[in-house]
Coordinates of C-alpha atoms in Angstrom, one line a residue:
M1 CA 34.3 -5.3 12.4
V2 CA 30.6 -5.0 11.2
R3 CA 28.9 -2.2 13.0
Q4 CA 25.8 -3.4 14.7
V5 CA 22.7 -1.3 14.1
K6 CA 18.9 -1.3 14.7
L7 CA 16.5 -1.4 12.0
E8 CA 13.0 -0.7 13.4
Q9 CA 9.5 -0.2 12.6
D10 CA 8.5 0.3 16.1
F11 CA 11.5 -1.5 17.6
V12 CA 14.0 -3.4 15.6
T13 CA 17.2 -5.3 16.2
L14 CA 18.8 -6.8 13.1
W15 CA 22.2 -8.6 12.9
T16 CA 23.9 -10.0 9.8
P17 CA 27.3 -11.0 8.7
M18 CA 27.0 -8.8 5.6
V19 CA 29.5 -5.8 5.7
F20 CA 27.0 -4.1 3.4
L21 CA 24.6 -3.5 6.3
S22 CA 26.8 -1.4 8.3
A23 CA 26.8 1.1 5.4
L24 CA 23.0 0.5 4.7
F25 CA 21.7 1.4 8.1
A26 CA 24.2 3.9 9.5
L27 CA 22.1 6.9 10.1
C28 CA 23.6 10.3 10.3
W29 CA 20.8 12.7 9.7
G30 CA 21.1 16.5 10.3
R31 CA 18.2 18.3 11.8
L32 CA 16.3 21.2 10.6
P33 CA 16.8 24.5 12.5
K34 CA 13.7 25.0 14.6
K35 CA 11.9 28.2 14.1
K36 CA 9.5 29.7 16.6
A37 CA 6.0 28.7 15.6
K38 CA 3.5 31.5 14.8
E39 CA 0.8 29.7 16.8
P40 CA 2.6 27.8 19.6
R41 CA -0.6 26.8 21.2
Y42 CA -1.3 24.5 18.2
A43 CA 2.1 23.4 17.3
S44 CA 4.1 20.3 18.6
G45 CA 7.4 22.0 18.5
Q46 CA 8.6 19.7 15.6
F47 CA 8.6 20.0 11.9
F48 CA 7.1 17.9 9.1
F49 CA 10.2 16.4 7.5
E50 CA 13.9 16.5 6.9
Y51 CA 14.0 15.0 3.4
L52 CA 12.1 14.3 0.3
V53 CA 13.8 12.0 -2.1
V54 CA 12.6 10.8 -5.6
V55 CA 13.8 7.3 -6.5
R56 CA 13.5 5.8 -9.9
P57 CA 14.9 2.6 -11.5
K58 CA 17.6 3.4 -13.9
K59 CA 19.1 1.0 -16.5
T60 CA 22.7 0.2 -15.7
K61 CA 25.4 -1.0 -18.2
D62 CA 24.5 -4.7 -17.3
G63 CA 21.0 -3.9 -18.7
I64 CA 19.1 -4.3 -15.4
Y65 CA 17.1 -1.4 -13.7
E66 CA 18.7 -0.4 -10.3
P67 CA 16.8 2.1 -8.1
Q68 CA 18.6 5.4 -7.9
I69 CA 17.9 8.7 -6.2
I70 CA 17.1 11.3 -9.0
Y71 CA 16.3 14.3 -6.7
Q72 CA 16.7 15.2 -3.0
F73 CA 15.1 18.2 -1.3
P74 CA 16.3 20.1 0.3
K75 CA 20.1 19.4 -0.4
R76 CA 22.4 20.0 2.4
D77 CA 25.6 22.0 2.0
G78 CA 28.6 22.6 4.4
M79 CA 28.9 19.0 5.6
V80 CA 32.3 17.6 6.5
R81 CA 33.6 14.6 4.6
F82 CA 32.4 11.8 7.1
Q83 CA 28.9 13.4 7.2
K84 CA 28.6 13.4 3.5
E85 CA 29.7 9.7 3.4
E86 CA 27.2 8.7 6.0
E87 CA 24.4 10.7 4.2
E88 CA 25.3 8.8 1.0
K89 CA 25.1 5.6 2.7
T90 CA 21.8 6.3 4.2
L91 CA 20.2 7.6 1.0
K92 CA 21.5 4.4 -0.8
A93 CA 19.6 2.5 1.9
L94 CA 16.4 4.3 1.2
T95 CA 16.3 3.1 -2.4
L96 CA 16.1 -0.5 -1.2
F97 CA 13.0 0.3 0.8
C98 CA 11.4 2.5 -2.0
F99 CA 12.0 -0.5 -4.3
P100 CA 12.5 -3.6 -2.3
E101 CA 12.0 -5.9 -5.2
G102 CA 15.5 -5.0 -6.1
V103 CA 16.5 -5.0 -9.8
N104 CA 13.3 -6.8 -11.1
W105 CA 12.0 -3.7 -13.0
A106 CA 11.1 -2.9 -16.6
P107 CA 9.1 0.0 -18.3
L108 CA 5.3 -0.2 -17.5
T109 CA 2.0 1.1 -19.1
E110 CA 0.0 0.7 -16.1
Y111 CA 0.8 0.7 -12.4
P112 CA -1.7 1.7 -9.5
S113 CA 0.0 4.1 -7.1
E114 CA 0.5 2.8 -3.6
T115 CA 1.6 4.2 -0.3
F116 CA 3.7 2.4 2.4
S117 CA 6.0 3.2 5.4
F118 CA 9.0 2.0 7.2
V119 CA 11.2 3.2 10.1
L120 CA 15.1 3.2 10.3
T121 CA 16.6 3.2 13.8
D122 CA 20.3 3.9 14.8
V123 CA 22.0 2.2 17.7
D124 CA 21.6 5.4 19.7
G125 CA 17.8 5.1 19.5
T126 CA 17.3 7.9 17.0
R127 CA 14.4 6.9 14.9
K128 CA 13.5 8.1 11.4
N129 CA 10.1 7.3 9.8
G130 CA 10.2 6.7 6.0
Y131 CA 7.0 7.3 4.0
C132 CA 6.7 6.2 0.2
R133 CA 4.2 6.9 -2.5
R134 CA 4.9 4.9 -5.6
L135 CA 3.5 6.0 -8.9
L136 CA 3.6 5.8 -12.6
P137 CA 4.2 9.4 -14.0
D138 CA 1.7 10.5 -16.7
G139 CA 2.9 9.9 -20.2
K140 CA 2.5 7.7 -23.2
G141 CA 3.9 4.2 -23.8
A142 CA 5.9 2.2 -21.3
R143 CA 7.6 4.1 -18.6
L144 CA 9.4 3.5 -15.1
P145 CA 7.5 4.2 -12.0
E146 CA 8.8 6.7 -9.2
A147 CA 8.9 6.6 -5.6
Y148 CA 8.5 9.8 -3.5
C149 CA 9.9 9.1 -0.1
I150 CA 9.6 11.5 2.9
I151 CA 12.0 11.2 5.9
S152 CA 10.5 12.4 9.1
N153 CA 11.0 12.3 12.9
L154 CA 7.3 12.0 13.2
A155 CA 4.9 9.1 13.0
C156 CA 1.6 9.8 11.5
F157 CA 0.7 7.7 8.5
G158 CA -2.6 9.2 7.6
L159 CA -1.2 12.8 7.6
F160 CA 1.7 11.9 5.2
S161 CA -0.7 10.0 3.0
K162 CA -2.7 13.2 2.6
I163 CA 0.5 15.0 1.8
F164 CA 1.3 12.5 -0.9
D165 CA -2.2 13.1 -2.5
E166 CA -1.0 16.6 -3.0
V167 CA 2.4 15.5 -4.2
E168 CA 0.8 13.3 -6.8
Q169 CA -1.6 16.1 -8.1
R170 CA 1.4 18.2 -8.7
R171 CA 3.3 15.5 -10.3
K172 CA 0.6 15.2 -13.0
I173 CA 1.4 18.9 -13.9
A174 CA 5.2 18.9 -13.5
M175 CA 7.8 17.7 -11.2
A176 CA 8.8 21.4 -10.5
M177 CA 5.4 22.0 -9.0
I178 CA 6.2 19.7 -6.1
Y179 CA 9.0 21.6 -4.5
P180 CA 7.4 24.9 -3.7
F181 CA 4.7 22.9 -1.8
M182 CA 7.2 20.9 0.1
Q183 CA 9.1 24.0 0.9
S184 CA 5.9 25.4 2.5
L185 CA 5.5 22.3 4.3
R186 CA 9.1 22.4 5.6
E187 CA 8.6 25.8 7.0
S188 CA 5.5 24.8 8.9
A189 CA 5.3 23.4 12.4
F190 CA 3.8 20.0 12.9
P191 CA 0.4 20.4 14.8
A192 CA -0.3 19.3 18.2
P193 CA -2.6 16.3 18.6
G194 CA -6.2 17.3 17.5
H195 CA -5.1 20.5 15.8
T196 CA -4.8 21.7 12.2
V197 CA -2.0 23.6 10.2
N198 CA -2.9 25.3 7.0
I199 CA -0.4 25.2 4.1
K200 CA -0.7 27.7 1.3
S201 CA -0.1 26.2 -2.1
F202 CA -0.2 27.6 -5.7
I203 CA -1.2 25.6 -8.8
P204 CA -1.7 27.0 -12.3
D205 CA -5.2 27.7 -13.5
R206 CA -6.4 27.1 -9.8
G207 CA -4.6 30.0 -8.0
T208 CA -3.5 29.8 -4.5
E209 CA -5.2 27.1 -2.2
I210 CA -5.2 26.4 1.4
I211 CA -4.5 22.9 2.3
S212 CA -5.6 21.8 5.8
L213 CA -3.7 19.1 7.6
T214 CA -5.3 17.7 10.9
R215 CA -3.5 15.6 13.3
P216 CA -5.6 12.9 15.1
T217 CA -6.4 13.5 18.9
D218 CA -5.0 10.1 19.9
S219 CA -1.4 10.2 19.1
W220 CA -0.9 6.5 19.6
L221 CA -3.2 5.7 16.8
E222 CA -2.0 8.2 14.3
H223 CA 0.5 5.8 12.5
V224 CA -2.2 3.0 11.9
D225 CA -5.1 2.3 9.7
F226 CA -7.1 -0.7 11.0
R227 CA -9.2 -0.9 7.9
T228 CA -6.6 -2.9 6.0
L229 CA -6.0 -5.4 8.9
F230 CA -9.7 -6.2 9.1
K231 CA -10.2 -6.2 5.3
C232 CA -7.4 -8.9 4.9
L233 CA -8.4 -10.9 8.1
S234 CA -11.5 -12.2 9.8
D235 CA -11.9 -11.4 13.5
D236 CA -11.0 -15.0 14.4
E237 CA -7.8 -14.7 12.2
V238 CA -6.8 -11.4 13.9
L239 CA -7.2 -12.9 17.3
Q240 CA -4.9 -15.8 16.3
V241 CA -2.3 -13.2 15.0
F242 CA -2.7 -11.3 18.1
A243 CA -2.1 -14.3 20.4
A244 CA 1.0 -15.3 18.6
T245 CA 2.3 -11.7 18.8
V246 CA 1.6 -11.4 22.4
L247 CA 3.8 -14.4 23.0
E248 CA 6.6 -12.8 20.9
R249 CA 6.7 -15.4 18.3
R250 CA 8.2 -15.4 14.7
I251 CA 5.5 -14.1 12.3
I252 CA 5.6 -13.4 8.6
F253 CA 3.2 -11.7 6.6
I254 CA 2.9 -12.3 2.9
A255 CA 1.2 -9.9 0.4
D256 CA 1.6 -8.4 -3.1
E257 CA 1.0 -4.8 -2.1
L258 CA 3.6 -2.9 -0.1
G259 CA 0.9 -0.8 1.5
T260 CA -1.0 -3.9 2.7
L261 CA 2.2 -5.2 4.4
S262 CA 3.1 -2.0 6.2
Q263 CA -0.3 -1.3 7.3
V264 CA -1.1 -4.6 8.8
I265 CA 2.1 -4.8 10.7
H266 CA 1.7 -1.5 12.1
A267 CA -1.9 -2.3 13.2
V268 CA -0.9 -5.6 14.7
T269 CA 1.7 -3.9 17.0
V270 CA -0.8 -1.3 17.9
L271 CA -3.1 -4.1 19.3
L272 CA -0.4 -4.7 21.9
Y273 CA -0.7 -1.2 23.5
P274 CA 0.3 -0.2 26.1
F275 CA 2.9 -2.9 25.5
I276 CA 5.6 -2.4 22.7
W277 CA 7.1 -5.0 20.4
Q278 CA 10.7 -5.0 21.3
H279 CA 12.1 -7.5 18.7
T280 CA 12.9 -7.3 14.9
L281 CA 10.2 -5.7 13.0
I282 CA 10.5 -4.9 9.1
S283 CA 7.3 -4.2 7.6
I284 CA 8.7 -4.6 4.0
V285 CA 11.9 -6.9 3.7
P286 CA 14.1 -5.9 0.8
E287 CA 15.0 -8.8 -1.3
I288 CA 18.7 -8.4 -0.3
L289 CA 17.8 -8.8 3.4
I290 CA 15.6 -11.8 2.9
D291 CA 17.9 -14.1 4.8
V292 CA 16.6 -12.1 8.1
V293 CA 13.8 -14.9 8.1
M294 CA 16.5 -17.3 9.3
A295 CA 17.0 -15.4 12.6
P296 CA 16.3 -17.5 15.7
T297 CA 14.8 -14.6 17.6
P298 CA 11.2 -13.2 17.5
Y299 CA 10.2 -11.1 14.5
L300 CA 7.4 -9.4 12.6
L301 CA 8.3 -9.3 8.9
G302 CA 6.4 -8.3 5.7
V303 CA 7.5 -10.2 2.6
Q304 CA 6.1 -9.6 -0.9
K305 CA 4.5 -12.7 -2.4
S306 CA 7.1 -13.0 -5.1
L307 CA 9.7 -13.8 -2.5
A308 CA 7.4 -16.0 -0.3
D309 CA 9.2 -19.2 -1.4
Q310 CA 12.5 -17.9 0.0
A311 CA 10.8 -17.0 3.4
T312 CA 8.5 -19.7 4.3
D313 CA 10.8 -22.7 4.5
Q314 CA 11.6 -22.1 8.3
T315 CA 10.2 -24.0 11.2
E316 CA 8.3 -22.8 14.2
L317 CA 6.7 -19.6 12.8
L318 CA 3.4 -18.3 11.8
V319 CA 3.1 -17.4 8.1
V320 CA 0.1 -15.2 7.3
D321 CA -1.1 -14.8 3.7
L322 CA -2.9 -11.5 3.2
S323 CA -3.3 -11.8 -0.5
E324 CA -6.8 -11.7 -2.3
G325 CA -7.9 -15.0 -3.7
R326 CA -5.7 -17.0 -1.3
K327 CA -6.5 -20.7 -0.7
Q328 CA -5.5 -20.4 3.0
T329 CA -4.7 -17.7 5.4
F330 CA -2.3 -19.5 7.6
I331 CA 0.4 -21.2 5.3
K332 CA 2.3 -22.2 8.4
S333 CA 1.4 -22.1 12.1
M334 CA 2.4 -23.7 15.6
G335 CA -1.0 -25.2 15.7
D336 CA -1.9 -23.7 19.2
E337 CA -2.7 -20.0 18.2
D338 CA -6.5 -20.6 18.7
T339 CA -5.9 -21.7 22.4
I340 CA -3.4 -19.1 23.6
L341 CA -5.8 -16.6 24.8
P342 CA -8.2 -17.4 27.8
H343 CA -11.5 -18.5 26.2
K344 CA -13.7 -16.0 28.0
L345 CA -11.6 -13.0 27.3
K346 CA -11.2 -14.1 23.7
D347 CA -15.1 -14.2 23.3
E348 CA -15.2 -10.7 25.0
I349 CA -12.9 -9.2 22.3
K350 CA -14.9 -10.8 19.6
Q351 CA -18.2 -9.3 20.9
A352 CA -16.6 -5.9 21.4
L353 CA -15.3 -6.1 17.6
S354 CA -18.9 -6.9 16.4
A355 CA -19.6 -3.2 17.0
K356 CA -17.8 -2.5 13.5
N357 CA -18.8 -3.5 10.1
E358 CA -17.3 -3.7 6.6
N359 CA -18.3 0.0 6.1
S360 CA -16.8 1.4 9.4
S361 CA -14.8 4.5 9.0
L362 CA -11.3 4.9 10.2
E363 CA -12.6 7.1 13.2
E364 CA -15.1 4.3 14.1
L365 CA -12.5 1.7 14.0
N366 CA -10.1 3.8 16.0
R367 CA -12.8 3.8 18.7
V368 CA -14.0 0.2 18.4
V369 CA -10.5 -1.7 18.2
P370 CA -8.8 -0.3 21.2
E371 CA -12.1 -0.6 23.3
A372 CA -11.9 -4.3 22.3
F373 CA -8.3 -5.2 23.0
L374 CA -7.1 -2.8 25.6
P375 CA -9.6 -4.3 28.3
F376 CA -8.0 -7.7 27.7
F377 CA -4.7 -6.4 29.3
I378 CA -6.6 -4.5 32.1
K379 CA -8.2 -7.8 32.9
T380 CA -5.0 -10.0 32.7
V381 CA -2.3 -7.7 34.1
G382 CA -4.1 -4.5 35.3
H383 CA -3.4 -5.3 38.8
F384 CA 0.4 -5.0 38.4
S385 CA 0.5 -1.7 40.6
K386 CA -0.5 -3.7 43.7
Y387 CA 2.6 -5.8 43.3
I388 CA 5.4 -3.0 43.0
V389 CA 7.0 -2.9 46.3
R390 CA 8.7 0.4 47.3
N391 CA 10.8 1.4 50.3
G392 CA 9.6 5.0 49.9
K393 CA 7.0 6.9 47.9
D394 CA 9.4 8.1 45.3
Q395 CA 11.8 5.3 45.5
P396 CA 12.4 2.7 42.6
G397 CA 10.2 -0.3 43.1
E398 CA 10.4 -3.9 42.8
F399 CA 7.8 -6.1 41.0
Q400 CA 6.5 -9.2 43.0
R401 CA 6.1 -11.5 39.9
T402 CA 5.0 -14.7 41.8
N403 CA 2.5 -13.0 44.0
F404 CA 1.2 -11.0 41.0
C405 CA 0.4 -14.3 39.1
K406 CA -0.9 -16.0 42.2
A407 CA -3.5 -13.3 42.6
I408 CA -5.3 -14.3 39.5
E409 CA -8.4 -16.2 40.3
S410 CA -9.0 -17.9 36.7
K411 CA -7.0 -20.8 36.0
S412 CA -7.0 -20.1 32.2
T413 CA -6.0 -16.5 32.7
R414 CA -3.4 -17.4 35.2
R415 CA -1.8 -19.9 32.7
F416 CA -1.8 -17.2 30.0
V417 CA -0.3 -14.5 32.2
K418 CA 2.5 -16.9 33.4
K419 CA 3.7 -17.0 29.8
F420 CA 3.1 -13.3 29.1
V421 CA 5.3 -12.1 32.0
Q422 CA 8.1 -14.0 30.4
T423 CA 8.1 -11.8 27.3
Q424 CA 10.4 -8.8 26.8
M425 CA 7.6 -6.5 26.2
F426 CA 6.2 -7.1 29.6
D427 CA 9.7 -7.1 31.3
L428 CA 10.5 -3.7 29.8
F429 CA 7.1 -2.4 30.8
V430 CA 7.5 -3.3 34.4
Q431 CA 11.2 -2.0 34.4
E432 CA 9.7 1.4 33.5
I433 CA 7.1 1.1 36.2
E434 CA 9.7 0.1 38.9
Q435 CA 11.7 3.3 38.0
R436 CA 8.9 5.7 37.8
P437 CA 7.7 7.6 41.0
A438 CA 4.7 6.0 42.6
S439 CA 2.9 9.4 42.4
Q440 CA 3.3 9.4 38.5
D441 CA 0.4 7.7 36.6
G442 CA 0.9 6.5 33.1
F443 CA -1.7 6.0 30.3
F444 CA -2.3 2.4 31.3
D445 CA -2.9 3.5 34.8
K446 CA -5.6 6.0 33.7
K447 CA -7.3 3.4 31.5
I448 CA -7.5 0.9 34.3
A449 CA -8.9 3.5 36.5
E450 CA -11.5 4.6 33.8
Y451 CA -12.3 1.0 33.3
H452 CA -13.1 0.3 36.9
K453 CA -15.0 3.3 37.2
K454 CA -17.2 2.4 34.3
M455 CA -17.7 -1.1 35.7
R456 CA -18.8 0.3 39.1
E457 CA -21.4 2.7 37.4
K458 CA -22.6 -0.2 35.3
A459 CA -23.1 -2.4 38.4
K460 CA -25.1 0.4 40.2
K461 CA -27.5 0.7 37.2
H462 CA -28.3 -3.2 37.6

């Protein structure tokens, strides 16, 4: 029997008849022993990473270049046989995400470095984030690229991108320079939101340096970079993608660069906040898994342009081309993406997004974009707490779906909400609210209260 596993990049469920997948995504990671942090006020209680692996295409007897792990840090000793077998399967899976193109490689003289990410999730809900930096080592003549892949429990793309900048600098000197830095990092506690950790690092001719790594204050935004999304798509195009995502449709993104795919897909899922995408999400689909596009269930998939012909012959989906110089953005669509959102609320999002520009920094976008999209959910479903009926204050509640929808005055908003409440993301959101004590407010409750307070203050001024 094939073992069913989940492969996610926020939440993913992937089924296939291929026996290979049971080995591919069987995760059996050991955890690092947790040492007491020297500065517990600033530490999150977690550590930066579990593994660093270096992957490089190597020529096989058949004359093709197959991605293989050439180094693993740290190496684990003392594992029993089944643990070792599971780890080997997992490490094999990582090579496919580091080089999703498969065996289509040859020595190169030029190759721009790129950074991308993915997440693997086991059936027990354990999630591991993968961060990759692919680069061409310094040298003369044609040579093969390398992928440096960090596996971590933590989701913070910006922080790991900075770590890879340090790794790449050290690789230019010698590969041996990388590991003392990673050891220092491994022994350091991951900072709490808004705080900084300082890592000591030695480089010949430069001496000992202090590398400061600061974690963003808003933890729900730390795995996303909105700049790529709004560089690839216009505001109107982003809204059409958002609309299709809100109704949990099948969406495929096409691009040449792996970093573009992973950054855009992560950004799109964050637009849903406080709701969470609950279906298949693979930001970079390895060639060997391309048949996942035939799944009848909702998905968000990132597919390299070289594989686009194999991915776009399905019906009833939205295919978004992110490539530069593209002839059209939407290669395929359902045709109603521009009419899903209530017209007035869509215009309000566009107006809020006009506060950004082409030169907006990441910090500016992390302020403007949530302020544009979060009010949409406040205005459409922000009255949900009034329709959770409880027998007692701390008793489980029951959501009154029909009355909830009837309470919406705007006909266009009501039509949208009737569709949205049928999604899995809304259903699971409500289930969590029903089980939560009435006295316990969540993030969304606080944002709703802040929004209404702001509106009252605004009304007083006028």
